[in-house]
Short mmCIF file of C-alpha atoms and ligand atoms in Angstrom, two decimals:
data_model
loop_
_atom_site.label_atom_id
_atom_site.label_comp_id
_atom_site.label_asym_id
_atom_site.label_seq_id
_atom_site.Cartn_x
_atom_site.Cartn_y
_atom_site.Cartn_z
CA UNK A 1 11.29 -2.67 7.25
CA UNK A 2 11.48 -3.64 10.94
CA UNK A 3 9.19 -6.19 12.96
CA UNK A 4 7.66 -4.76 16.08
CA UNK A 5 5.67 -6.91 18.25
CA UNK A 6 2.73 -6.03 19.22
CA UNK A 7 2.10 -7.50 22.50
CA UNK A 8 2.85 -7.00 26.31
CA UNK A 9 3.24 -10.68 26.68
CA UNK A 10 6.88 -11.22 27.90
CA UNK A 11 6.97 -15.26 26.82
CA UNK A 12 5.10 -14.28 23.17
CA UNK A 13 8.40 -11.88 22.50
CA UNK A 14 10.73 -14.32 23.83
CA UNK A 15 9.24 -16.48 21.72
CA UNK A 16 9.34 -14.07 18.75
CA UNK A 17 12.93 -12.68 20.37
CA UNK A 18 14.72 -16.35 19.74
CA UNK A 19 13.85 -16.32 16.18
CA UNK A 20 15.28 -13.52 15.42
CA UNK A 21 12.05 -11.08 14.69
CA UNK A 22 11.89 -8.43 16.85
CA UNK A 23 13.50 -5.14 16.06
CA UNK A 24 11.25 -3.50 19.20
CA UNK A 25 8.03 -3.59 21.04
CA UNK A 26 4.89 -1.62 21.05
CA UNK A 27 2.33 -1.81 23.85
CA UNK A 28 -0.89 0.11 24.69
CA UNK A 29 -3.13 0.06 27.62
CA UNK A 30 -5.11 -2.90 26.54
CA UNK A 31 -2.47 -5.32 25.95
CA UNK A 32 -0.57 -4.55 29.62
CA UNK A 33 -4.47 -5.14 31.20
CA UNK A 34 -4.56 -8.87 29.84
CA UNK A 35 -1.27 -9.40 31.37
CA UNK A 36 -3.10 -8.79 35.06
CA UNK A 37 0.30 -7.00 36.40
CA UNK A 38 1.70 -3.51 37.10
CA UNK A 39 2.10 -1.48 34.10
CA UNK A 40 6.21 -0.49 34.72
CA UNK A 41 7.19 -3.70 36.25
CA UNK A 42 5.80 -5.27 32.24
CA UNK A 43 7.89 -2.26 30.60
CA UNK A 44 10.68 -2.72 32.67
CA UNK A 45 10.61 -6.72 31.71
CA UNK A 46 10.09 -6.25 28.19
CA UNK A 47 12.86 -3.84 27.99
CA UNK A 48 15.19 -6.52 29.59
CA UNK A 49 14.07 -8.94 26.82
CA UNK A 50 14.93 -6.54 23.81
CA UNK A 51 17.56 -4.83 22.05
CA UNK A 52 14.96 -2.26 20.34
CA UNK A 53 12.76 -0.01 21.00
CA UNK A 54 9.71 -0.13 23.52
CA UNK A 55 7.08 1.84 23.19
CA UNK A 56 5.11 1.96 26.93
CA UNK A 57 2.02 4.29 26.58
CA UNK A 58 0.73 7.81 28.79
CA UNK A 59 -2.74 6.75 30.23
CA UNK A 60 -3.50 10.95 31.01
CA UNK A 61 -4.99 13.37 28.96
CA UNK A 62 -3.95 16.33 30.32
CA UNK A 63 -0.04 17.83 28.87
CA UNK A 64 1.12 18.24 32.47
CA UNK A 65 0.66 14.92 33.81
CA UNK A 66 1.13 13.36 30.23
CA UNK A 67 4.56 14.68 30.33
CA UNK A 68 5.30 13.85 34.34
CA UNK A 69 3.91 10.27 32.97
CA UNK A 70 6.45 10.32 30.05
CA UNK A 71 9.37 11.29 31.84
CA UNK A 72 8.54 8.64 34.36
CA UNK A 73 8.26 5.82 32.15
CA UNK A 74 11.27 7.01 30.56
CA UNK A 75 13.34 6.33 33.26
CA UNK A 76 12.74 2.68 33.52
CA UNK A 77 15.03 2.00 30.61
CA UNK A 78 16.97 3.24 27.75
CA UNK A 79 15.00 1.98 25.03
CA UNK A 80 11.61 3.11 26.46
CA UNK A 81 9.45 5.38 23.89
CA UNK A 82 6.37 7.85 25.47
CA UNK A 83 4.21 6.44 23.42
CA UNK A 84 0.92 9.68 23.15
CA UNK A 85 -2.27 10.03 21.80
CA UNK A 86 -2.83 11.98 18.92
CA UNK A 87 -4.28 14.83 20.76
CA UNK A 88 -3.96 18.54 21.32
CA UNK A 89 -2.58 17.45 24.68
CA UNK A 90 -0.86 14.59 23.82
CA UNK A 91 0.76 16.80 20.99
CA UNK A 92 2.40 19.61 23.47
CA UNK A 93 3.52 16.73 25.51
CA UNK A 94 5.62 15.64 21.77
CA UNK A 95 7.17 18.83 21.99
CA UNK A 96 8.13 18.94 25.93
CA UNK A 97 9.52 15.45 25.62
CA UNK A 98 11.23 15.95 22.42
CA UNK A 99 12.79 18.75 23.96
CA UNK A 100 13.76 16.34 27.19
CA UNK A 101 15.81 14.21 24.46
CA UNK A 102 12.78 11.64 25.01
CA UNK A 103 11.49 9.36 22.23
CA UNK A 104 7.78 9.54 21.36
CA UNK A 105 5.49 6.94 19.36
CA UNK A 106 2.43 9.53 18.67
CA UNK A 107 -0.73 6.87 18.55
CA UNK A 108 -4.31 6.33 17.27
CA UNK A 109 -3.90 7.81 14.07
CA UNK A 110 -6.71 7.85 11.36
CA UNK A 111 -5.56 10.58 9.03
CA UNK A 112 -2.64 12.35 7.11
CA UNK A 113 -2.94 15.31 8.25
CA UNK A 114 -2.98 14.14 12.06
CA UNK A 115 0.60 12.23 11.31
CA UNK A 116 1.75 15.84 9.57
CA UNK A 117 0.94 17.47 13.08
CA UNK A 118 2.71 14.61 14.83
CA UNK A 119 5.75 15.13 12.76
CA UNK A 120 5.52 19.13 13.19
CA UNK A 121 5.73 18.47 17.21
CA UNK A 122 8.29 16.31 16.72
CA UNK A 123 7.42 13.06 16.88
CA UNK A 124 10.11 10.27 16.48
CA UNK A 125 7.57 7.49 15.41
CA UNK A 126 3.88 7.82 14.38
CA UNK A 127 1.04 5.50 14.58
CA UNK A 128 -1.28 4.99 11.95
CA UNK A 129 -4.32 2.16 12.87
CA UNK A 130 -4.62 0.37 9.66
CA UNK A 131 -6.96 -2.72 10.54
CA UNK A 132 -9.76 -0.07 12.49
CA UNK A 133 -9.40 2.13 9.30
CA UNK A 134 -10.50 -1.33 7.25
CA UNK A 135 -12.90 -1.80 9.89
CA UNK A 136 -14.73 1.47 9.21
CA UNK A 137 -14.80 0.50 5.04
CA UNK A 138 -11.67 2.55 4.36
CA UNK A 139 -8.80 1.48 3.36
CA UNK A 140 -5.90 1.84 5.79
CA UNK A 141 -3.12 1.33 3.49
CA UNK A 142 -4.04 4.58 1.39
CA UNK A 143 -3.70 6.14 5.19
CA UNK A 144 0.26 4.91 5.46
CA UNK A 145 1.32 5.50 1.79
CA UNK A 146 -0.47 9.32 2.28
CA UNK A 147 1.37 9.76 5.38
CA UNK A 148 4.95 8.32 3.46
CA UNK A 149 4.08 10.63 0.33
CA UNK A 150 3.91 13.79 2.74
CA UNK A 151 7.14 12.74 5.07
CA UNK A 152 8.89 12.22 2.08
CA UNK A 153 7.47 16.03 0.44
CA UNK A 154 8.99 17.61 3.47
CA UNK A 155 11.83 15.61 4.12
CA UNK A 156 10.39 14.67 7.32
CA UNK A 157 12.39 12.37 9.63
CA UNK A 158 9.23 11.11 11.63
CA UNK A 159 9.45 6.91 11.36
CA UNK A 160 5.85 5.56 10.23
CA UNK A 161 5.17 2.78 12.07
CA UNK A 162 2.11 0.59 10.81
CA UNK A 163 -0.19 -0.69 13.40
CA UNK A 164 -3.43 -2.48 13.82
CA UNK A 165 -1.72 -5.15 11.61
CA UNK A 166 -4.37 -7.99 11.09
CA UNK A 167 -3.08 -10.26 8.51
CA UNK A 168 -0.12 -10.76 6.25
CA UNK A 169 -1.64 -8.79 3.71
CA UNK A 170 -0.89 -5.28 5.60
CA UNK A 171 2.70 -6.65 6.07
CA UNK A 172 2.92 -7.01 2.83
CA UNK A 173 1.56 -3.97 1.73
CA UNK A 174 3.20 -2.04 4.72
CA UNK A 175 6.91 -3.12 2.90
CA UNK A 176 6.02 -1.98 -0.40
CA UNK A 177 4.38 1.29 0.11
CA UNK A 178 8.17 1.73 2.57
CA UNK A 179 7.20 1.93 5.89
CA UNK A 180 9.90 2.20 8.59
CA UNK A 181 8.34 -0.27 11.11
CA UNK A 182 5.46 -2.47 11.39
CA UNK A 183 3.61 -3.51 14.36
CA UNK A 184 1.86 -6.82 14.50
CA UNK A 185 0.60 -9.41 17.06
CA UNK A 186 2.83 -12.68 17.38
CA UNK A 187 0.08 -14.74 15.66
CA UNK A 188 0.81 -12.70 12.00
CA UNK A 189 4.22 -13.01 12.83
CA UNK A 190 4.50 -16.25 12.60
CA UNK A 191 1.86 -16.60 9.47
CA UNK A 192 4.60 -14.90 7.80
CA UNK A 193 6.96 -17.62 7.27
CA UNK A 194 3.92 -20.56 6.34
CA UNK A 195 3.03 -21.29 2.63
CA UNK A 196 1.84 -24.67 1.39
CA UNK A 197 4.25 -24.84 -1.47
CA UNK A 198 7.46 -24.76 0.87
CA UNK A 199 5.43 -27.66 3.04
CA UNK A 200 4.05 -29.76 0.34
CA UNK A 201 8.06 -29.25 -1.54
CA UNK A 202 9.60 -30.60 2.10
CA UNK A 203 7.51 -33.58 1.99
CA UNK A 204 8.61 -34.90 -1.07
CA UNK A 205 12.22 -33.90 -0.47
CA UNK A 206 11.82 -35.82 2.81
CA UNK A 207 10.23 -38.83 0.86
CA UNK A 208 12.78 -38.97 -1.53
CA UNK A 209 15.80 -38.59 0.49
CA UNK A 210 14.72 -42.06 2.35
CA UNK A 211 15.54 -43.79 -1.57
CA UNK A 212 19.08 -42.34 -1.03
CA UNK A 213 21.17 -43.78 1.64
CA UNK A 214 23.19 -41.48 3.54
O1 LIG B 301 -0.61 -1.04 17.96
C1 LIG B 301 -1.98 -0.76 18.00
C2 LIG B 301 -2.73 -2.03 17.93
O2 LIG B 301 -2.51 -2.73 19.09
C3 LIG B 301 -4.18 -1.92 17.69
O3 LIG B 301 -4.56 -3.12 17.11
O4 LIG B 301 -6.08 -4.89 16.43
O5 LIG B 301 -6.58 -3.49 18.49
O6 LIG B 301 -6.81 -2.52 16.21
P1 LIG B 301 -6.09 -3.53 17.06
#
């Protein structure tokens, strides 16, 4: 499964970059506001930083200017991905992009049948929202392993890509129900490597290893 980072914080994915966990970068509106600069300049950085993907997202809701948005952010690097939302709109702008040879992350979906339309248009990566699934008193995993079961019924190529990642748990669960990619801010990341065991182990190792003289 690859790591995403979820972030538009260029010093959080060098941070992430340098040890050795990011296969790509997803961003949305609300993570380029917090960083307080201009929305292509922080795609064009973040591509820079990474080998993998980037996924930079349309802020339009209308196919026309979704698509002159798409092919515009497109051009700021090779590894940039028109990241849409899953919308009627958003869905013909799949297609017109697709058929531009342009990479799209289809976003903000809640159910199967959504990421089925994503994949129909053509969709290289799709978006389900785990932790705001949770958050309703769903469960968002049943949501990804859905989507997997139907992608894998059709021999669909579309790459689920689990976002809305909250806690190790969905990482966890992401990997064994197979999804391509997850998505998760730098904070889970690096939860990921803790547990007490491997902490309270090094201790004593250290401790003992000062009886031993080297
Ligand atoms: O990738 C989508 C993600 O950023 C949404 O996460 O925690 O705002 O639901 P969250």
């Amino acid at each position: 499964m690859k790591f995403y980072i979820d972030t538009a914080d260029i010093e959080e994915i060098r941070q992430a970059n340098r040890r050795g966990w990011v296969d790509g970068v997803t961003t949305n509106p609300s993570l380029v506001a917090k960083t307080g600069r201009r929305h292509h300049e922080v795609i064009k950085d973040i591509c820079r930083e990474v080998d993998g993907l980037v996924s930079a997202e349309v802020v339009s809701t209308e196919s026309e200017t979704m698509f002159k948005e798409g092919l515009e952010l497109a051009k700021l690097a090779d590894n940039v991905v028109v990241k849409v939302p899953m919308i009627e709109e958003g869905l013909i702008t799949v297609k017109k992009l697709t058929a531009e040879r342009i990479k799209t992350n289809v976003t903000l979906v809640f159910s199967p049948i959504q990421a089925l339309m994503a994949a129909k248009a053509g969709a290289t990566i799709v978006s389900p929202f785990v932790g705001r699934v949770d958050d309703t008193g769903a469960n968002g995993m049943n949501l990804v392993s859905q989507i997997i079961q139907i992608y894998q019924n059709y021999d669909l190529n579309t790459q689920v890509l689990v976002a809305s990642i909250r806690h190790p748990i969905h990482v966890l669960e992401s990997a064994l129900v197979g999804a391509h990619i997850a998505t998760m801010p730098f904070n889970v990341m690096k939860s990921l490597t803790n547990h007490p065991l491997t902490d309270k182990g090094l201790a004593q190792f250290l401790k003992d290893a000062q009886k031993v003289p080297q």
